[in-house]
Every structure is written in structure tokens, then in C-alpha cells.
Short mmCIF file of C-alpha atoms in Angstrom, two decimals:
data_model
loop_
_atom_site.label_atom_id
_atom_site.label_comp_id
_atom_site.label_asym_id
_atom_site.label_seq_id
_atom_site.Cartn_x
_atom_site.Cartn_y
_atom_site.Cartn_z
CA UNK A 1 -80.94 -15.15 -36.16
CA UNK A 2 -77.66 -15.18 -38.16
CA UNK A 3 -74.73 -16.17 -36.82
CA UNK A 4 -71.40 -14.35 -37.71
CA UNK A 5 -68.16 -16.20 -36.40
CA UNK A 6 -65.08 -14.06 -36.04
CA UNK A 7 -61.45 -15.65 -36.21
CA UNK A 8 -58.65 -15.26 -34.68
CA UNK A 9 -59.86 -13.75 -31.19
CA UNK A 10 -56.65 -12.50 -30.98
CA UNK A 11 -53.85 -11.62 -32.33
CA UNK A 12 -50.29 -10.71 -31.86
CA UNK A 13 -48.46 -9.03 -35.08
CA UNK A 14 -45.43 -6.62 -35.84
CA UNK A 15 -45.44 -2.90 -36.81
CA UNK A 16 -45.58 -3.04 -40.37
CA UNK A 17 -46.87 -6.51 -40.70
CA UNK A 18 -49.91 -8.06 -42.40
CA UNK A 19 -53.09 -8.70 -40.44
CA UNK A 20 -55.68 -10.56 -41.70
CA UNK A 21 -59.27 -11.61 -39.94
CA UNK A 22 -61.49 -13.76 -41.37
CA UNK A 23 -65.95 -13.59 -40.58
CA UNK A 24 -68.63 -15.76 -41.73
CA UNK A 25 -71.29 -15.66 -41.57
CA UNK A 26 -74.40 -19.02 -40.76
CA UNK A 27 -76.18 -18.03 -43.91
CA UNK A 28 -75.50 -16.21 -47.13
CA UNK A 29 -75.66 -12.37 -46.31
CA UNK A 30 -75.50 -10.74 -50.07
CA UNK A 31 -72.03 -8.97 -49.33
CA UNK A 32 -73.95 -7.00 -46.46
CA UNK A 33 -71.28 -6.76 -44.22
CA UNK A 34 -69.20 -4.10 -42.11
CA UNK A 35 -65.79 -3.75 -39.75
CA UNK A 36 -65.71 -1.56 -37.40
CA UNK A 37 -62.44 -1.09 -35.25
CA UNK A 38 -63.29 -0.53 -31.28
CA UNK A 39 -60.60 1.25 -29.10
CA UNK A 40 -60.80 1.72 -25.51
CA UNK A 41 -62.57 4.82 -23.92
CA UNK A 42 -62.82 5.84 -27.99
CA UNK A 43 -66.14 5.98 -30.37
CA UNK A 44 -66.29 2.96 -32.53
CA UNK A 45 -64.93 3.20 -36.23
CA UNK A 46 -66.92 1.77 -39.10
CA UNK A 47 -64.27 0.96 -41.91
CA UNK A 48 -65.52 -0.78 -44.27
CA UNK A 49 -69.32 -1.50 -45.59
CA UNK A 50 -70.86 -3.59 -48.58
CA UNK A 51 -68.26 -6.22 -47.17
CA UNK A 52 -65.66 -4.13 -49.60
CA UNK A 53 -66.30 -0.28 -49.79
CA UNK A 54 -63.87 1.94 -47.47
CA UNK A 55 -65.69 4.23 -45.47
CA UNK A 56 -64.25 8.38 -46.32
CA UNK A 57 -61.36 8.76 -44.77
CA UNK A 58 -60.03 5.43 -43.76
CA UNK A 59 -56.69 4.70 -44.97
CA UNK A 60 -56.42 2.46 -48.13
CA UNK A 61 -54.13 -0.10 -45.63
CA UNK A 62 -57.79 -1.37 -44.59
CA UNK A 63 -59.41 -3.48 -46.98
CA UNK A 64 -61.95 -6.24 -46.75
CA UNK A 65 -63.49 -8.87 -49.59
CA UNK A 66 -65.48 -11.89 -49.49
CA UNK A 67 -69.22 -13.21 -50.43
CA UNK A 68 -72.15 -15.19 -49.72
CA UNK A 69 -71.20 -16.20 -46.24
CA UNK A 70 -67.05 -15.93 -46.27
CA UNK A 71 -65.25 -12.67 -45.44
CA UNK A 72 -61.89 -11.17 -44.76
CA UNK A 73 -60.76 -8.22 -43.46
CA UNK A 74 -56.65 -6.93 -44.39
CA UNK A 75 -54.09 -4.33 -42.53
CA UNK A 76 -51.84 -4.41 -45.05
CA UNK A 77 -48.89 -2.49 -42.82
CA UNK A 78 -50.24 -2.78 -38.87
CA UNK A 79 -49.89 0.94 -37.52
CA UNK A 80 -49.35 1.15 -34.10
CA UNK A 81 -52.68 3.40 -34.19
CA UNK A 82 -54.59 0.47 -35.41
CA UNK A 83 -53.96 -1.84 -32.33
CA UNK A 84 -57.38 -1.95 -31.41
CA UNK A 85 -60.64 -4.76 -31.50
CA UNK A 86 -62.09 -5.05 -34.66
CA UNK A 87 -65.58 -6.51 -35.24
CA UNK A 88 -67.49 -7.71 -38.09
CA UNK A 89 -71.54 -7.23 -38.95
CA UNK A 90 -74.19 -8.06 -40.91
CA UNK A 91 -77.11 -5.99 -42.01
CA UNK A 92 -78.73 -8.65 -44.20
CA UNK A 93 -81.23 -9.90 -41.85
CA UNK A 94 -82.54 -8.59 -38.71
CA UNK A 95 -81.37 -8.55 -35.53
CA UNK A 96 -78.18 -7.09 -36.94
CA UNK A 97 -75.21 -9.10 -35.20
CA UNK A 98 -71.83 -8.79 -34.48
CA UNK A 99 -68.55 -10.90 -34.75
CA UNK A 100 -67.22 -11.93 -31.57
CA UNK A 101 -63.96 -9.54 -32.18
CA UNK A 102 -60.48 -9.56 -32.93
CA UNK A 103 -57.98 -8.32 -30.28
CA UNK A 104 -55.19 -7.01 -32.49
CA UNK A 105 -52.06 -6.43 -30.46
CA UNK A 106 -48.41 -6.03 -30.83
CA UNK A 107 -46.13 -8.72 -30.96
CA UNK B 1 -68.62 17.46 -37.18
CA UNK B 2 -71.37 15.18 -36.65
CA UNK B 3 -70.89 14.24 -32.68
CA UNK B 4 -73.12 11.74 -30.28
CA UNK B 5 -72.84 12.23 -26.49
CA UNK B 6 -74.72 9.39 -24.48
CA UNK B 7 -75.30 10.39 -20.50
CA UNK B 8 -77.61 9.13 -18.24
CA UNK B 9 -75.21 6.14 -17.38
CA UNK B 10 -74.55 4.80 -13.15
CA UNK B 11 -74.83 2.48 -10.83
CA UNK B 12 -78.62 1.34 -10.09
CA UNK B 13 -79.68 -1.29 -8.02
CA UNK B 14 -81.50 -4.92 -9.71
CA UNK B 15 -84.89 -4.03 -11.00
CA UNK B 16 -84.18 -0.53 -11.03
CA UNK B 17 -84.42 2.14 -13.92
CA UNK B 18 -82.36 3.94 -15.95
CA UNK B 19 -82.92 6.55 -18.87
CA UNK B 20 -80.24 7.12 -21.05
CA UNK B 21 -80.11 9.99 -23.73
CA UNK B 22 -78.18 10.72 -26.44
CA UNK B 23 -76.91 14.16 -28.05
CA UNK B 24 -76.77 14.62 -31.34
CA UNK B 25 -75.25 17.83 -33.43
CA UNK B 26 -73.26 18.29 -36.22
CA UNK B 27 -76.39 16.88 -38.62
CA UNK B 28 -80.02 17.06 -39.56
CA UNK B 29 -80.90 14.93 -36.77
CA UNK B 30 -84.42 14.05 -38.08
CA UNK B 31 -83.35 12.17 -41.42
CA UNK B 32 -81.40 9.41 -39.84
CA UNK B 33 -82.44 6.40 -38.02
CA UNK B 34 -80.67 5.42 -34.70
CA UNK B 35 -79.29 2.51 -32.64
CA UNK B 36 -78.53 1.54 -29.22
CA UNK B 37 -76.11 -0.71 -28.97
CA UNK B 38 -73.92 -2.04 -25.71
CA UNK B 39 -70.56 -3.90 -24.76
CA UNK B 40 -71.05 -6.03 -21.26
CA UNK B 41 -67.26 -6.32 -19.71
CA UNK B 42 -64.95 -8.41 -21.34
CA UNK B 43 -67.71 -8.86 -24.46
CA UNK B 44 -68.46 -8.18 -27.32
CA UNK B 45 -70.81 -5.21 -29.32
CA UNK B 46 -74.80 -6.54 -28.95
CA UNK B 47 -77.22 -4.28 -31.06
CA UNK B 48 -80.24 -3.49 -28.49
CA UNK B 49 -82.42 -1.40 -30.38
CA UNK B 50 -83.50 0.87 -34.07
CA UNK B 51 -85.73 3.74 -34.57
CA UNK B 52 -86.16 5.05 -37.56
CA UNK B 53 -85.60 8.65 -38.20
CA UNK B 54 -90.01 9.34 -38.37
CA UNK B 55 -90.52 7.07 -35.64
CA UNK B 56 -92.65 4.58 -37.17
CA UNK B 57 -90.29 2.10 -37.14
CA UNK B 58 -89.09 0.42 -34.05
CA UNK B 59 -86.73 -3.14 -33.17
CA UNK B 60 -85.75 -4.39 -30.30
CA UNK B 61 -82.98 -7.35 -29.53
CA UNK B 62 -85.02 -10.03 -28.59
CA UNK B 63 -83.12 -10.97 -25.41
CA UNK B 64 -84.37 -7.45 -23.92
CA UNK B 65 -87.93 -9.15 -23.53
CA UNK B 66 -89.26 -5.73 -23.83
CA UNK B 67 -87.92 -3.98 -20.98
CA UNK B 68 -86.21 -1.54 -22.44
CA UNK B 69 -88.01 1.23 -24.76
CA UNK B 70 -86.48 3.58 -27.31
CA UNK B 71 -87.55 7.29 -28.67
CA UNK B 72 -86.41 10.24 -30.12
CA UNK B 73 -87.25 13.96 -29.79
CA UNK B 74 -86.66 15.20 -33.28
CA UNK B 75 -87.07 19.15 -32.23
CA UNK B 76 -83.94 18.38 -29.13
CA UNK B 77 -82.11 16.13 -31.40
CA UNK B 78 -81.96 13.58 -28.81
CA UNK B 79 -82.66 9.82 -28.61
CA UNK B 80 -83.38 8.24 -25.56
CA UNK B 81 -83.52 4.98 -24.32
CA UNK B 82 -85.56 3.72 -20.89
CA UNK B 83 -84.51 0.81 -19.22
CA UNK B 84 -86.31 -1.35 -16.98
CA UNK B 85 -86.46 -4.29 -14.63
CA UNK B 86 -82.28 -4.08 -14.56
CA UNK B 87 -80.12 -6.99 -13.85
CA UNK B 88 -76.91 -7.43 -13.73
CA UNK B 89 -76.68 -8.78 -17.13
CA UNK B 90 -77.73 -5.40 -18.45
CA UNK B 91 -74.01 -4.20 -17.12
CA UNK B 92 -72.84 -2.78 -20.41
CA UNK B 93 -71.20 0.33 -21.81
CA UNK B 94 -74.07 1.68 -24.25
CA UNK B 95 -73.54 3.54 -27.25
CA UNK B 96 -75.89 5.56 -29.41
CA UNK B 97 -75.06 5.36 -33.09
CA UNK B 98 -76.74 6.98 -36.36
CA UNK B 99 -77.27 4.74 -39.27
CA UNK B 100 -75.33 5.18 -42.17
CA UNK B 101 -78.52 5.56 -44.77
CA UNK B 102 -80.34 8.22 -44.40
CA UNK B 103 -84.21 7.65 -43.57
CA UNK B 104 -83.01 3.77 -43.17
CA UNK B 105 -86.38 1.78 -42.63
CA UNK B 106 -84.48 -0.99 -40.87
CA UNK B 107 -81.03 -1.26 -39.57
CA UNK B 108 -78.01 -1.16 -41.88
CA UNK B 109 -74.89 -0.48 -40.66
CA UNK B 110 -73.34 2.70 -38.38
CA UNK B 111 -71.32 5.45 -39.25
CA UNK B 112 -70.97 7.38 -36.32
CA UNK B 113 -71.00 6.59 -32.64
CA UNK B 114 -70.87 8.09 -29.27
CA UNK B 115 -67.89 7.00 -26.77
CA UNK B 116 -70.56 5.41 -24.42
CA UNK B 117 -71.77 5.72 -21.08
CA UNK B 118 -71.66 3.15 -18.39
CA UNK B 119 -74.10 1.14 -16.91
CA UNK B 120 -73.53 -0.75 -13.63
CA UNK B 121 -76.42 -2.93 -12.18
CA UNK B 122 -75.35 -4.04 -8.40
CA UNK B 123 -76.79 -4.38 -5.18
#
């Protein structure tokens, strides 16, 4: 099974600040990586797929990049509504697997 | 607007069973493969099961040890998860989600999710 290591687990940040999360796969996942936003009581939201493709309707302040085993997710200017936990997910191999999550909080 | 609404969660005794449902609207349900996920208290997301649009491909997480059964009724636009031999480790919010790839024969990524239904296994 592919292990996804996500860091940091929590991330205090300022409104307007830049947020960067990293996700490392235990093997090459051929850019088959997506990112999700989870807010309490709300449906999870797909933000990015294929490592860097922004889902329709997602603000451009969200971005993803990377290849092979190393990936990053960035919020260029944190907004209050971005307070959430973010997860990476690989879909190169079964079982699909998620990183441990990064809780983004206001500093 | 695509909507997914889970139901059927609740409190169940260890060793008991529960059947979750996911009602889907706003999309041609029969063309999309579906998934179940769960999130235990204080834990991350865990993929549970996949069922192809035509029900001919089904996968489960190894950790379930054959206790869960996924099914769907395309005529009713509904997805189900039968959960048997439940234990405290199955306590979680259970989500259904649509695979983003039409007629997917394996899991990809997931573009629409429900808000989840809480399953609590406790005596």
C-alpha cells in the first residue's frame, strides 16, 4: 500500500498570509494526487486533482504542484473561510490513501 | 446541483449491524461510480469502499475484513453500505462521494460528497 506523509499536522497562519502544505508518497504516484478541504459539519470539497489542476469554481489562491513522490499545496493569501483541515490523496494504486491532514488555523 | 445525503447512522451495540444509505440527486446516478469513506473521531479520512456505476467492480479496504457490503440501486439513485459485526473501532462519520471520472472502473478522486452520518458503536 502507498503511504502518504503530510506535514505539518497543524499550521497557524495570518489572514492574507501564505500557507504551504507538503505531501510525500512512499512511491512514485504518477501525479495522481488530489487535495481536499474539510470543514466541520460540511461536505468535503475537492480543490485540486492530477497534482495541479484546479477544480472548477475553486478560487485561484489555491494551487498545487509537484511530481513523483513530492507534492505541495499552497494558499497564496489565506482567507477566514479557508480555516479547515486539508488532506492529500493518491489514486495511483489501490487502496486509495490519504495523508494525515493539516489543520490550518488563524494565528 | 448535485446533492448527496447520507442516512442510517446512529448508536449500535458492539457486534451489531447497521445499513447506511446515500441518496443522490442532480446527476445521472447510473453513470458514476461511488465510494464510502469514514473519519473516526480525531482521525483522518479513510477510504472504505468503491462500487462501479454498473456494480461489476467492487473494492473494500483490507481493514474491514469482509464485514461491510456495498451496493447500489441505480433506479433509486441510491448507494448503500451494510455494516456487520461492528466494533468500537468502526465509530466514525461515514461519507458517500461520487468518483469524478465518469464510468470509472477504479477509484480516482471524488468531486461531490455528502455531509456524513455518524455511526457510534458502544455498549
